[in-house]
Each structure stands twice: as structure tokens, then as C-alpha cells.
Short mmCIF file of C-alpha atoms and ligand atoms in Angstrom, two decimals:
data_model
loop_
_atom_site.label_atom_id
_atom_site.label_comp_id
_atom_site.label_asym_id
_atom_site.label_seq_id
_atom_site.Cartn_x
_atom_site.Cartn_y
_atom_site.Cartn_z
CA UNK A 1 12.25 18.30 27.50
CA UNK A 2 13.48 16.57 24.35
CA UNK A 3 9.94 16.00 23.13
CA UNK A 4 6.35 16.15 24.35
CA UNK A 5 5.70 12.44 23.95
CA UNK A 6 8.05 9.50 23.46
CA UNK A 7 6.42 6.51 21.76
CA UNK A 8 8.37 3.29 22.30
CA UNK A 9 7.73 0.73 19.56
CA UNK A 10 7.02 1.33 15.87
CA UNK A 11 4.48 -1.48 15.43
CA UNK A 12 0.86 -0.67 14.51
CA UNK A 13 -0.03 0.76 17.95
CA UNK A 14 3.07 2.95 18.12
CA UNK A 15 2.77 4.19 14.55
CA UNK A 16 -0.87 5.14 15.01
CA UNK A 17 -0.20 6.82 18.35
CA UNK A 18 2.59 8.86 16.76
CA UNK A 19 0.24 9.81 13.95
CA UNK A 20 -2.51 10.89 16.33
CA UNK A 21 -0.01 12.98 18.28
CA UNK A 22 1.23 14.75 15.18
CA UNK A 23 -2.39 15.38 14.15
CA UNK A 24 -2.91 16.87 17.63
CA UNK A 25 0.06 19.15 17.01
CA UNK A 26 2.44 17.97 19.72
CA UNK A 27 6.04 16.90 19.27
CA UNK A 28 6.71 13.20 19.23
CA UNK A 29 9.70 10.86 19.05
CA UNK A 30 9.09 7.32 17.84
CA UNK A 31 11.79 4.84 18.88
CA UNK A 32 12.18 1.15 18.03
CA UNK A 33 14.83 -1.40 18.91
CA UNK A 34 14.87 -3.00 15.46
CA UNK A 35 17.47 -1.72 12.99
CA UNK A 36 14.86 -1.85 10.23
CA UNK A 37 11.15 -2.42 9.81
CA UNK A 38 9.96 -5.95 10.67
CA UNK A 39 9.30 -8.24 7.71
CA UNK A 40 6.97 -10.51 9.72
CA UNK A 41 3.50 -10.64 8.18
CA UNK A 42 1.52 -11.39 11.40
CA UNK A 43 -1.86 -9.60 11.27
CA UNK A 44 -3.83 -9.91 8.08
CA UNK A 45 -7.31 -8.64 8.90
CA UNK A 46 -8.29 -5.01 9.34
CA UNK A 47 -11.72 -4.45 10.86
CA UNK A 48 -14.43 -2.07 9.70
CA UNK A 49 -14.00 0.21 12.70
CA UNK A 50 -10.26 0.51 12.08
CA UNK A 51 -10.83 1.34 8.41
CA UNK A 52 -13.36 3.92 9.52
CA UNK A 53 -10.80 5.47 11.87
CA UNK A 54 -8.26 5.67 9.01
CA UNK A 55 -10.94 7.39 6.93
CA UNK A 56 -11.40 9.94 9.72
CA UNK A 57 -7.76 10.94 9.13
CA UNK A 58 -7.97 10.94 5.33
CA UNK A 59 -5.66 7.93 5.18
CA UNK A 60 -8.01 5.17 4.05
CA UNK A 61 -8.03 5.93 0.34
CA UNK A 62 -4.24 6.24 0.01
CA UNK A 63 -3.77 3.11 2.14
CA UNK A 64 -6.11 1.01 -0.02
CA UNK A 65 -4.50 2.45 -3.16
CA UNK A 66 -1.08 1.26 -1.97
CA UNK A 67 -1.80 -2.42 -2.71
CA UNK A 68 -4.37 -5.02 -3.66
CA UNK A 69 -6.19 -5.86 -0.43
CA UNK A 70 -9.16 -8.24 -0.77
CA UNK A 71 -12.46 -7.58 0.97
CA UNK A 72 -13.14 -9.96 3.83
CA UNK A 73 -15.96 -10.94 6.14
CA UNK A 74 -14.03 -12.88 8.80
CA UNK A 75 -15.23 -15.61 11.09
CA UNK A 76 -16.16 -16.30 14.70
CA UNK A 77 -14.81 -19.54 16.15
CA UNK A 78 -14.27 -20.76 12.61
CA UNK A 79 -17.86 -20.08 11.49
CA UNK A 80 -17.72 -17.74 8.47
CA UNK A 81 -19.59 -14.45 8.84
CA UNK A 82 -21.84 -13.19 6.07
CA UNK A 83 -20.38 -10.24 4.26
CA UNK A 84 -23.80 -8.56 4.09
CA UNK A 85 -23.75 -8.24 7.88
CA UNK A 86 -20.34 -6.57 8.07
CA UNK A 87 -21.08 -2.89 8.58
CA UNK A 88 -20.78 -0.01 8.15
CA UNK A 89 -18.17 -1.06 5.60
CA UNK A 90 -16.49 -4.34 4.70
CA UNK A 91 -13.16 -5.22 6.25
CA UNK A 92 -9.97 -6.07 4.44
CA UNK A 93 -7.20 -8.60 4.31
CA UNK A 94 -4.30 -6.20 4.64
CA UNK A 95 -0.96 -7.61 5.84
CA UNK A 96 0.46 -5.90 8.91
CA UNK A 97 3.80 -5.47 7.15
CA UNK A 98 2.11 -3.39 4.41
CA UNK A 99 0.14 -1.37 6.94
CA UNK A 100 3.29 -0.60 8.92
CA UNK A 101 5.18 0.40 5.77
CA UNK A 102 2.37 2.77 4.77
CA UNK A 103 2.19 4.47 8.16
CA UNK A 104 5.94 4.69 8.62
CA UNK A 105 6.23 6.38 5.22
CA UNK A 106 3.29 8.66 6.00
CA UNK A 107 4.88 9.72 9.30
CA UNK A 108 8.25 10.29 7.60
CA UNK A 109 6.47 12.60 5.14
CA UNK A 110 5.24 14.57 8.21
CA UNK A 111 8.83 14.78 9.48
CA UNK A 112 8.57 11.96 12.05
CA UNK A 113 11.27 9.41 11.28
CA UNK A 114 11.28 6.30 13.45
CA UNK A 115 14.53 6.21 15.42
CA UNK A 116 15.81 2.69 14.82
CA UNK A 117 18.37 0.81 16.92
CA UNK A 118 16.79 2.42 19.98
CA UNK A 119 16.15 -0.33 22.50
CA UNK A 120 14.68 1.08 25.70
CA UNK A 121 16.45 -0.47 28.69
CA UNK A 122 15.46 1.78 31.57
CA UNK A 123 13.05 4.49 32.54
CA UNK A 124 12.36 6.84 35.43
CA UNK A 125 9.57 9.32 35.96
CA UNK A 126 9.00 12.32 38.23
CA UNK A 127 6.12 14.76 38.59
CA UNK A 128 6.76 16.47 35.27
CA UNK A 129 8.64 14.11 32.98
CA UNK A 130 9.76 10.63 32.01
CA UNK A 131 13.37 9.83 31.17
CA UNK A 132 14.01 6.82 28.95
CA UNK A 133 17.43 5.26 28.55
CA UNK A 134 18.35 3.26 25.46
CA UNK A 135 20.91 0.50 24.95
CA UNK A 136 22.84 2.75 22.55
CA UNK A 137 23.47 5.21 25.41
CA UNK A 138 20.89 7.80 24.34
CA UNK A 139 18.46 9.27 26.86
CA UNK A 140 15.19 10.98 25.94
CA UNK A 141 13.21 13.13 28.35
CA UNK A 142 9.54 13.65 27.56
CA UNK A 143 6.35 14.82 29.24
CA UNK A 144 4.67 11.48 28.57
CA UNK A 145 5.72 8.04 27.35
CA UNK A 146 3.56 5.59 25.43
CA UNK A 147 4.69 1.98 25.72
CA UNK A 148 3.74 0.34 22.42
CA UNK A 149 6.59 -2.13 22.70
CA UNK A 150 4.61 -5.29 22.16
CA UNK A 151 3.62 -8.40 24.07
CA UNK A 152 6.94 -8.70 25.95
CA UNK A 153 6.95 -5.00 26.78
CA UNK A 154 10.14 -3.90 28.51
CA UNK A 155 8.35 -0.82 29.80
CA UNK A 156 5.67 -2.96 31.43
CA UNK A 157 8.38 -5.02 33.14
CA UNK A 158 10.29 -1.95 34.31
CA UNK A 159 7.10 -0.48 35.75
CA UNK A 160 6.43 -3.74 37.57
CA UNK A 161 2.92 -3.50 36.13
CA UNK A 162 0.51 -6.24 37.07
CA UNK A 163 -0.26 -8.40 34.02
CA UNK A 164 -2.80 -10.95 35.23
CA UNK A 165 -4.27 -13.74 33.16
CA UNK A 166 -3.34 -17.15 31.85
CA UNK A 167 0.09 -18.02 30.53
CA UNK A 168 0.12 -20.01 27.29
CA UNK A 169 -0.82 -23.66 27.85
CA UNK A 170 -0.78 -24.90 24.23
CA UNK A 171 0.48 -23.92 20.77
CA UNK A 172 -0.55 -24.09 17.12
CA UNK A 173 1.44 -23.30 13.98
CA UNK A 174 0.95 -20.05 12.03
CA UNK A 175 2.79 -20.02 8.70
CA UNK A 176 2.96 -17.99 5.50
CA UNK A 177 2.92 -20.46 2.63
CA UNK A 178 2.34 -20.91 -1.08
CA UNK A 179 -0.15 -23.67 -1.75
CA UNK A 180 -1.21 -25.60 -4.83
CA UNK A 181 -4.66 -27.10 -5.30
CA UNK A 182 -6.91 -24.57 -3.58
CA UNK A 183 -9.19 -22.34 -5.59
CA UNK A 184 -9.85 -19.95 -2.75
CA UNK A 185 -9.15 -19.64 0.96
CA UNK A 186 -11.36 -21.82 3.07
CA UNK A 187 -11.42 -20.22 6.49
CA UNK A 188 -11.53 -23.22 8.83
CA UNK A 189 -11.67 -26.92 7.93
CA UNK A 190 -11.69 -29.76 10.45
CA UNK A 191 -10.81 -33.43 10.03
CA UNK A 192 -12.46 -36.29 11.91
CA UNK A 193 -9.58 -36.52 14.40
CA UNK A 194 -9.85 -32.84 15.41
CA UNK A 195 -6.96 -31.55 13.30
CA UNK A 196 -7.93 -28.18 11.83
CA UNK A 197 -6.51 -25.77 9.30
CA UNK A 198 -7.47 -22.14 8.67
CA UNK A 199 -6.41 -20.45 5.43
CA UNK A 200 -6.50 -16.69 4.79
CA UNK A 201 -5.24 -14.69 1.80
CA UNK A 202 -2.16 -12.50 2.38
CA UNK A 203 -1.91 -10.99 -1.11
CA UNK A 204 0.81 -11.85 -3.60
CA UNK A 205 4.60 -11.68 -3.62
CA UNK A 206 6.68 -9.62 -6.05
CA UNK A 207 6.40 -12.41 -8.66
CA UNK A 208 2.59 -12.42 -8.39
CA UNK A 209 2.50 -15.71 -6.44
CA UNK A 210 -0.42 -15.79 -3.94
CA UNK A 211 0.67 -16.07 -0.30
CA UNK A 212 -1.61 -17.75 2.22
CA UNK A 213 -1.67 -17.61 6.01
CA UNK A 214 -2.04 -21.17 7.23
CA UNK A 215 -2.88 -21.96 10.84
CA UNK A 216 -2.66 -25.60 11.88
CA UNK A 217 -3.78 -27.09 15.18
CA UNK A 218 -5.23 -30.21 16.69
CA UNK A 219 -4.60 -33.17 18.97
CA UNK A 220 -0.94 -33.87 19.65
CA UNK A 221 0.14 -30.72 17.81
CA UNK A 222 0.80 -28.54 20.82
CA UNK A 223 4.60 -28.44 20.80
CA UNK A 224 6.84 -26.07 22.84
CA UNK A 225 7.34 -22.76 21.05
CA UNK A 226 11.05 -23.17 20.47
CA UNK A 227 10.76 -26.51 18.60
CA UNK A 228 11.52 -25.76 14.93
CA UNK A 229 8.65 -26.18 12.47
CA UNK A 230 9.31 -28.49 9.53
CA UNK A 231 7.71 -28.64 6.10
CA UNK A 232 6.83 -32.28 6.82
CA UNK A 233 4.83 -31.21 9.88
CA UNK A 234 2.74 -28.88 7.71
CA UNK A 235 2.45 -31.40 4.86
CA UNK A 236 1.14 -34.02 7.27
CA UNK A 237 -1.50 -31.60 8.57
CA UNK A 238 -2.56 -30.74 5.00
CA UNK A 239 -2.85 -34.44 4.18
CA UNK A 240 -5.04 -35.18 7.20
CA UNK A 241 -7.41 -32.26 6.55
CA UNK A 242 -7.46 -32.13 2.73
CA UNK A 243 -6.27 -35.64 1.69
CA UNK A 244 -3.99 -34.99 -1.28
CA UNK A 245 -5.98 -32.07 -2.67
CA UNK A 246 -3.76 -29.29 -1.30
CA UNK A 247 -0.01 -29.18 -1.77
CA UNK A 248 2.63 -27.14 0.07
CA UNK A 249 4.70 -25.39 -2.60
CA UNK A 250 6.74 -23.12 -0.36
CA UNK A 251 7.08 -22.42 3.36
CA UNK A 252 8.11 -18.79 3.75
CA UNK A 253 7.84 -18.12 7.43
CA UNK A 254 6.39 -19.90 10.44
CA UNK A 255 6.06 -19.64 14.18
CA UNK A 256 4.24 -21.36 17.01
CA UNK A 257 1.67 -19.18 18.75
CA UNK A 258 0.28 -19.77 22.22
CA UNK A 259 -3.09 -19.25 23.85
CA UNK A 260 -1.75 -16.83 26.50
CA UNK A 261 -4.57 -14.49 27.57
CA UNK A 262 -3.39 -11.60 29.75
CA UNK A 263 -4.22 -7.96 30.28
CA UNK A 264 -2.47 -5.19 32.18
CA UNK A 265 -4.44 -4.35 35.33
CA UNK A 266 -3.76 -0.62 34.75
CA UNK A 267 -3.16 1.05 31.40
CA UNK A 268 -1.91 4.26 33.05
CA UNK A 269 1.15 4.41 35.30
CA UNK A 270 1.64 8.08 36.10
CA UNK A 271 3.03 9.62 32.91
CA UNK A 272 3.43 6.26 31.19
CA UNK A 273 0.62 4.62 29.19
CA UNK A 274 0.47 1.04 27.91
CA UNK A 275 -1.02 0.52 24.44
CA UNK A 276 -1.45 -2.38 22.02
CA UNK A 277 0.04 -5.77 22.84
CA UNK A 278 1.94 -4.19 25.72
CA UNK A 279 -1.49 -3.90 27.39
CA UNK A 280 -3.23 -7.07 26.16
CA UNK A 281 -2.21 -10.40 24.63
CA UNK A 282 -4.43 -13.18 23.33
CA UNK A 283 -4.75 -15.61 20.45
CA UNK A 284 -5.08 -14.07 17.00
CA UNK A 285 -8.64 -15.31 16.44
CA UNK A 286 -10.88 -13.13 14.32
CA UNK A 287 -8.27 -10.43 13.61
CA UNK A 288 -8.41 -8.42 16.80
CA UNK A 289 -4.96 -7.78 18.35
CA UNK A 290 -3.66 -5.19 15.95
CA UNK A 291 -7.09 -3.62 15.57
CA UNK A 292 -7.47 -3.25 19.32
CA UNK A 293 -4.01 -1.66 19.56
CA UNK A 294 -4.93 0.83 16.85
CA UNK A 295 -8.14 1.59 18.77
CA UNK A 296 -6.01 2.25 21.88
CA UNK A 297 -3.91 4.70 19.87
CA UNK A 298 -6.94 6.64 18.60
CA UNK A 299 -8.33 6.89 22.11
CA UNK A 300 -5.07 8.02 23.70
CA UNK A 301 -3.59 10.33 21.07
CA UNK A 302 -5.96 13.30 21.32
CA UNK A 303 -6.09 13.05 25.12
CA UNK A 304 -2.30 13.31 25.40
CA UNK A 305 -2.48 16.17 22.89
CA UNK A 306 -4.99 17.95 25.14
CA UNK A 307 -2.77 17.40 28.20
CA UNK A 308 0.30 18.79 26.43
CA UNK A 309 -1.64 21.82 25.14
CA UNK A 310 -2.95 22.43 28.64
CA UNK A 311 -6.72 22.16 28.11
CA UNK A 312 -7.28 18.58 29.29
CA UNK A 313 -9.85 18.32 32.11
CA UNK A 314 -8.43 16.77 35.28
CA UNK A 315 -9.36 13.17 34.61
CA UNK A 316 -9.19 13.09 30.81
CA UNK A 317 -6.01 11.00 30.82
CA UNK A 318 -7.57 8.53 33.26
CA UNK A 319 -10.45 8.01 30.85
CA UNK A 320 -7.99 6.15 28.59
CA UNK A 321 -7.91 3.23 31.03
CA UNK A 322 -11.61 3.59 31.87
CA UNK A 323 -12.57 3.32 28.18
CA UNK A 324 -9.98 0.96 26.75
CA UNK A 325 -9.52 -1.60 29.53
CA UNK A 326 -13.11 -2.90 29.13
CA UNK A 327 -12.58 -3.12 25.36
CA UNK A 328 -9.44 -5.24 25.84
CA UNK A 329 -11.24 -7.40 28.41
CA UNK A 330 -14.09 -7.94 25.95
CA UNK A 331 -11.63 -9.06 23.26
CA UNK A 332 -9.97 -11.53 25.63
CA UNK A 333 -13.39 -12.88 26.55
CA UNK A 334 -14.54 -13.41 22.96
CA UNK A 335 -11.19 -14.92 21.94
CA UNK A 336 -11.38 -17.42 24.80
CA UNK A 337 -14.96 -18.28 23.84
CA UNK A 338 -13.88 -18.77 20.22
CA UNK A 339 -11.03 -21.00 21.32
CA UNK A 340 -13.51 -23.19 23.20
CA UNK A 341 -16.19 -23.30 20.48
CA UNK A 342 -13.73 -24.17 17.73
CA UNK A 343 -11.93 -26.72 19.95
CA UNK A 344 -8.71 -24.85 19.24
CA UNK A 345 -6.66 -27.42 21.14
CA UNK A 346 -8.26 -30.38 19.37
CA UNK A 347 -9.33 -31.99 22.65
CA UNK A 348 -12.26 -33.89 21.07
CA UNK A 349 -13.75 -33.69 24.58
CA UNK A 350 -17.43 -34.73 24.13
CA UNK A 351 -18.63 -31.78 26.24
CA UNK A 352 -16.65 -29.35 24.07
CA UNK A 353 -17.94 -30.98 20.87
CA UNK A 354 -21.53 -30.77 22.13
CA UNK A 355 -21.06 -27.07 22.87
CA UNK A 356 -19.48 -26.60 19.46
CA UNK A 357 -22.41 -28.27 17.68
CA UNK A 358 -24.97 -26.09 19.48
CA UNK A 359 -22.89 -22.97 18.83
CA UNK A 360 -22.71 -23.73 15.11
CA UNK A 361 -26.49 -24.10 14.93
CA UNK A 362 -26.99 -20.82 16.75
CA UNK A 363 -24.41 -19.07 14.58
CA UNK A 364 -26.59 -19.65 11.51
CA UNK A 365 -29.45 -17.56 12.96
CA UNK A 366 -29.57 -14.16 11.25
CA UNK A 367 -29.67 -12.22 14.54
CA UNK A 368 -26.65 -14.13 15.89
CA UNK A 369 -24.76 -13.66 12.62
CA UNK A 370 -25.43 -9.93 12.81
CA UNK A 371 -24.31 -9.72 16.43
CA UNK A 372 -21.09 -11.64 15.78
CA UNK A 373 -20.41 -9.56 12.67
CA UNK A 374 -20.76 -6.36 14.70
CA UNK A 375 -18.48 -7.82 17.37
CA UNK A 376 -15.80 -8.74 14.84
CA UNK A 377 -16.12 -5.40 13.05
CA UNK A 378 -15.29 -3.45 16.21
CA UNK A 379 -18.61 -1.61 15.94
CA UNK A 380 -20.14 -2.60 19.28
CA UNK A 381 -17.55 -0.74 21.30
CA UNK A 382 -19.51 1.63 23.51
CA UNK A 383 -17.50 3.80 25.84
CA UNK A 384 -19.02 4.42 29.30
CA UNK A 385 -20.20 7.96 28.56
CA UNK A 386 -23.51 8.99 30.16
CA UNK A 387 -26.30 9.47 27.61
CA UNK A 388 -28.62 7.56 25.32
CA UNK A 389 -28.75 6.54 21.71
CA UNK A 390 -25.49 7.13 19.91
CA UNK A 391 -23.64 8.45 22.95
CA UNK A 392 -20.49 6.40 23.54
CA UNK A 393 -20.61 4.85 20.06
CA UNK A 394 -18.60 5.65 16.92
CA UNK A 395 -20.29 8.54 15.09
CA UNK A 396 -21.98 7.45 11.85
CA UNK A 397 -20.63 8.96 8.65
CA UNK A 398 -23.56 11.38 8.25
CA UNK A 399 -23.82 13.78 5.35
CA UNK A 400 -23.00 17.22 6.74
CA UNK A 401 -23.77 20.01 4.28
CA UNK A 402 -21.75 19.21 1.18
CA UNK A 403 -19.32 17.06 3.15
CA UNK A 404 -19.58 14.06 5.49
CA UNK A 405 -18.87 13.81 9.17
CA UNK A 406 -15.84 11.51 8.97
CA UNK A 407 -14.13 13.75 6.44
CA UNK A 408 -14.71 16.70 8.78
CA UNK A 409 -12.82 14.90 11.58
CA UNK A 410 -9.57 14.88 9.57
CA UNK A 411 -7.97 17.87 11.33
CA UNK A 412 -8.35 15.96 14.63
CA UNK A 413 -10.66 18.52 16.24
CA UNK A 414 -13.94 17.82 18.02
CA UNK A 415 -17.10 18.74 16.10
CA UNK A 416 -20.38 20.15 17.38
CA UNK A 417 -23.14 19.66 14.84
CA UNK A 418 -25.65 22.46 15.38
CA UNK A 419 -28.04 22.55 12.39
CA UNK A 420 -30.19 25.45 13.65
CA UNK A 421 -27.45 27.47 15.37
CA UNK A 422 -29.33 26.72 18.57
CA UNK A 423 -26.06 26.23 20.48
CA UNK A 424 -24.04 29.00 18.83
CA UNK A 425 -23.52 31.08 21.98
CA UNK A 426 -22.57 28.11 24.14
CA UNK A 427 -20.60 26.17 21.54
CA UNK A 428 -18.51 29.16 20.50
CA UNK A 429 -17.15 29.44 24.04
CA UNK A 430 -15.20 26.26 23.16
CA UNK A 431 -14.14 27.45 19.70
CA UNK A 432 -10.48 26.94 20.60
CA UNK A 433 -10.98 23.19 20.73
CA UNK A 434 -14.38 22.41 19.16
CA UNK A 435 -15.47 23.24 15.61
CA UNK A 436 -19.16 24.15 15.45
CA UNK A 437 -20.87 23.33 12.17
CA UNK A 438 -24.33 24.57 11.15
CA UNK A 439 -25.49 21.32 9.57
CA UNK A 440 -26.26 17.68 10.32
CA UNK A 441 -28.19 16.76 13.45
CA UNK A 442 -27.33 17.88 17.01
CA UNK A 443 -24.31 15.90 18.16
CA UNK A 444 -20.92 16.42 19.79
CA UNK A 445 -18.17 14.21 18.42
CA UNK A 446 -14.74 13.82 20.00
CA UNK A 447 -11.58 13.94 17.87
CA UNK A 448 -11.42 10.12 17.94
CA UNK A 449 -14.84 9.93 16.27
CA UNK A 450 -16.92 8.89 19.32
CA UNK A 451 -20.19 10.63 20.16
CA UNK A 452 -20.08 12.29 23.60
CA UNK A 453 -23.41 14.16 23.46
CA UNK A 454 -26.50 13.88 21.29
CA UNK A 455 -29.64 15.82 21.69
CA UNK A 456 -30.56 16.82 25.23
CA UNK A 457 -29.90 20.62 25.45
CA UNK A 458 -29.15 20.79 29.17
CA UNK A 459 -26.50 18.07 28.86
CA UNK A 460 -24.41 19.89 26.26
CA UNK A 461 -22.54 22.22 28.59
CA UNK A 462 -21.55 19.42 31.02
CA UNK A 463 -20.40 17.33 28.03
CA UNK A 464 -18.27 20.19 26.63
CA UNK A 465 -16.73 20.75 30.05
CA UNK A 466 -16.23 17.02 30.67
CA UNK A 467 -14.27 16.44 27.47
CA UNK A 468 -12.81 19.83 26.55
CA UNK A 469 -12.33 21.58 29.88
CA UNK A 470 -13.37 25.08 30.86
CA UNK A 471 -14.10 27.54 28.05
CA UNK A 472 -10.93 29.32 26.92
C1 FAD B 1 0.27 -15.19 13.38
C2 FAD B 1 -0.40 -13.94 13.86
C3 FAD B 1 -1.54 -13.47 13.21
C4 FAD B 1 -2.18 -12.32 13.63
N1 FAD B 1 -3.29 -11.89 12.95
C5 FAD B 1 -3.92 -10.76 13.34
C6 FAD B 1 -5.00 -10.20 12.58
O1 FAD B 1 -5.39 -10.74 11.54
N2 FAD B 1 -5.56 -9.03 13.00
C7 FAD B 1 -5.14 -8.40 14.14
O2 FAD B 1 -5.72 -7.36 14.50
N3 FAD B 1 -4.09 -8.88 14.86
C8 FAD B 1 -3.46 -10.02 14.48
N4 FAD B 1 -2.37 -10.47 15.16
C9 FAD B 1 -1.88 -9.73 16.32
C10 FAD B 1 -1.01 -8.55 15.90
O3 FAD B 1 0.07 -8.99 15.12
C11 FAD B 1 -0.51 -7.81 17.14
O4 FAD B 1 -1.61 -7.58 17.98
C12 FAD B 1 0.15 -6.48 16.77
O5 FAD B 1 1.38 -6.66 16.13
C13 FAD B 1 0.38 -5.64 18.03
O6 FAD B 1 0.89 -4.40 17.65
P1 FAD B 1 1.75 -3.56 18.67
O7 FAD B 1 2.12 -2.31 17.93
O8 FAD B 1 1.06 -3.45 19.96
O9 FAD B 1 3.05 -4.46 18.96
P2 FAD B 1 4.14 -5.04 17.97
O10 FAD B 1 3.61 -5.16 16.61
O11 FAD B 1 4.70 -6.24 18.64
O12 FAD B 1 5.25 -3.89 17.93
C14 FAD B 1 6.08 -3.63 19.03
C15 FAD B 1 7.30 -2.87 18.54
O13 FAD B 1 8.06 -2.50 19.69
C16 FAD B 1 9.44 -2.73 19.43
N5 FAD B 1 10.09 -2.95 20.72
C17 FAD B 1 9.95 -4.01 21.54
N6 FAD B 1 10.69 -3.85 22.66
C18 FAD B 1 11.32 -2.64 22.53
C19 FAD B 1 12.21 -1.91 23.36
N7 FAD B 1 12.64 -2.38 24.55
N8 FAD B 1 12.65 -0.71 22.92
C20 FAD B 1 12.23 -0.21 21.72
N9 FAD B 1 11.38 -0.88 20.89
C21 FAD B 1 10.93 -2.07 21.30
C22 FAD B 1 9.45 -3.94 18.53
O14 FAD B 1 10.64 -3.99 17.76
C23 FAD B 1 8.22 -3.72 17.65
O15 FAD B 1 8.52 -3.00 16.49
C24 FAD B 1 -1.69 -11.62 14.75
C25 FAD B 1 -0.54 -12.07 15.41
C26 FAD B 1 0.11 -13.22 14.97
C27 FAD B 1 1.35 -13.70 15.68
#
């Protein structure tokens, strides 16, 4: 074997998977076809749950210290969400390019240097390994391969993996621009004719000039992806929506994005796992694609680590699909609902507009605001783990002795909170993989921060065995 795990693609999903694998103590090679890191800004919103996951690896503080990333509250279908409802912590406008730079540097400091100019062109797997072939003639043999190679995943194609869903039927423009005349970003604004513009902050350039993500859609604006975008096209949209109040000063980068909505039918193909956009593609509405890919990485990393170290229970690797496929499906569902409620295509269809009006009324109700805020924060993800209460949910950041639970997860080990030493004899049988702590309230937390047992004594042993195998 050249390495335990080969991660193909050094985007957010690949970088986070590589990080989780190094935390788990297995060898990893990270390969990407690009000669250097992508400069494309793309994602700009990082959800509460993702920030929480970074905190559980001790990386949140240094990440936030690496730039000036405004606090955000996001939107659902263009309806702004109230910041007070975003919990357990606010989310941030944090450009993908900055996030990737931070994690690539962090990995390099751990000795994992992304291998650039490595375009995977072929792969083969047998009962014990996967062999990947790259365009530069290199081959890499690994125990497992994680395909984090994006929406047009070569690995997915080579596997012949089913990728059902809808192909893109319409486009809008997404552009990074400098604007004059706006005091602050406005989320979504509609004109009478159905043209809409969304504006989000993307920080400032080296000269201190604010950069804004502009998304422009509406009737007659769905143009094939390969038609070049002109400044006049954007100026005309700004004029329709804002009259002459907002001026385009500079167009830095633009692309047309489609409303394709597809998801791999299976995330696991033998020793190969699909993660991130390789597994699910959808419109970037409400900042979810990158966040979902990072969630995939956190779920998969420790499980592959367990398999490499030899303590993974028989179906632990299958639980990656069982837990993450429903999450991806839920994201596709809410994105498609958002697309409808905001009339993303600018149809002005009276039925759509009636639905939109009712939705906007409902979205002002405090309970609906709270629900949508939880949805957009990534906090309602509940994995199908038997049990009540917190089981299946992200563990809250409880005070534990003089520390807090999330800080205790940094080494990437599971934690059994056992305040009265009631479970000392049982818990210590798993001391090779689970750290028992005499504090907090009774709870078993997996290395990815999800609760897999809480409270019922007779269910602890099955939970330990289910997630961490036989005692060693
Ligand atoms: C305009 C726009 C705005 C967005 N806004 C948000 C947002 O606010 N929040 C959010 O969460 N998401 C957002 N997204 C979505 C987000 O950008 C993607 O979901 C995210 O980039 C997916 O990460 P990934 O690591 O799965 O794939 P990618 O970022 O696509 O990375 C894939 C990597 O694989 C490499 N690769 C590809 N093929 C090969 C090969 N054959 N061999 C080797 N390497 C290969 C590529 O070079 C690339 O580096 C937005 C997207 C767009 C377009």
C-alpha cells in the first residue's frame, strides 16, 4: 500500500476528510488535478454546525483569526432569518477560497501536502485495495479512496454510479463585483417584472475594497451556461431592480449556475466513498453545498480511521451512507422548495406568486423563523440512531469539569461522560477507543460530535459495541 486512504480533490470536502484522517492517525494522500489552489470564491456562508465542528478540532479560533469574516444570519427562499434565532452560534460569511487556504496550510503544517497536477483518470479496486491512476503516469494504491472531486466527479463516472435527479433546466448569474451606492448587503430584492438580485458580503480585497457576491435572475435571463456574461447584462439587472441607486464599479469574476438537483444513489462503492459535490449537487441557496460536504467529511473520517486501525464494527462504514444520504436528500428538498418560493426562475406564474405570498406571511411567524433558522444552521440533522432526547443530534457544548465538551473532542476520540463513575467498569473495557470522563451528564459522544447514547443504563453496552466494536 502507498497510503491508507487516498483523497481525490482538495476542495472543502477533500481537505476536511484529509484532516479528519490525520486526526484519526491514519496515513493519507491528498491529490488534486489543479496545478495550484483554485482562486474561485464560490461559497461564502459557513453554517453554525460547521463552525461547531471546526471548534471540535480546535481550528475555529485560528480560522476566524485569519481574516475579517462578518457574522451572518442567512435567508430561506430570500426571506432574511433573524440572527437571534441562529443557534447555537452565529454563522459567518467566510469565502471558500479563504477556508481552503487555511485548511491547506493547516494540513501542510501536519505534513500533508496536497499533490497538485494529479488528475485521476482511472481506478480499479479489489478485495483489499484501490489503485488510482493519474494523467501524469503516477499510480497510488490505498486501502480506501474518498472521491471529493466535485460535481463532475471523474470517480463517480468511472464507478458508473447512479446519479439520479434533475439536470439543470435554467441558469442565473453569480458574480463577484465591486458596487457603488449600497450601504450594506440587501439579501434578496425583487422588481415588479420578477427580476431579482441577491447581494452578500465577500470581505475586502488587498486594497480594502469591499467585494460583493451578486446573484441575478429573472424572466428571460436563463441563458445557456457557456454564453459569456457581460458587464452590460449585470448593469441592466441592477438598473431594473435598484433604478440608478447601485452602480457596478468592477466585475471580477462571474459564471452561470444551473438548478441541477442530483444525488448519488449510493455513497459507498466497495472501498470507494463519494463525498461533497461528488455525492450531491444543487443550487447554492442558503449556503449549503460546501457545508454539507464538510459534514460528509466529519462523518466519514473517523469511520475510515476505525476501519484502518481494525476496530470498526462490521457495518460502521455502511453507516456513512445510511446517515449522510438522508442529509443530502433533505438539502436537495429544501433547496428545491426555496427555488419555488422565491420564484428563482422569474416565472411570474400566478400560482407560484400566490404560494410565495403565503410563504412570506408564514415565514414571519416566530416558530417558523426558528425552524428555518435551525434548518439553515445545520442543527436539525438527526442521524438514525436508536434512542431518545439528544441521541442522533450534535452534542451540546456542555461544561465538563473545568473544560467544555467540544474542546474535549479535539483529539478525535469518542467520549463517555460518566459523572458518578457509574459506568467505570463497563466504559473502561473500551478505553482503547473511548475516553471516559468523570464529569458532565451521562452521554456517549462519537468522535464526530454526535450523541450515540444518553441515559438509559442497559443501552450503553449495545451502543459501545455498535459504534466502537468489541472491547479490546
Ligand atoms: C456561486 C456559488 C456560490 C456558492 N455558495 C455557497 C455557500 O455560500 N455555502 C455553501 O455551503 N456552498 C456554496 N456553494 C457550493 C460550494 O461551492 C460547493 O458545494 C463546494 O465547492 C463543494 O466542495 P467539494 O470539495 O465537494 O468540491 P469542489 O470544491 O468542487 O472541489 C473538488 C476538487 O476536486 C478536484 N478534481 C476534480 N476532478 C479531479 C480529478 N479527476 N482528479 C483530481 N482532482 C480532481 C478539483 O480540482 C477541485 O479542487 C456555492 C457554489 C457556487 C457555484
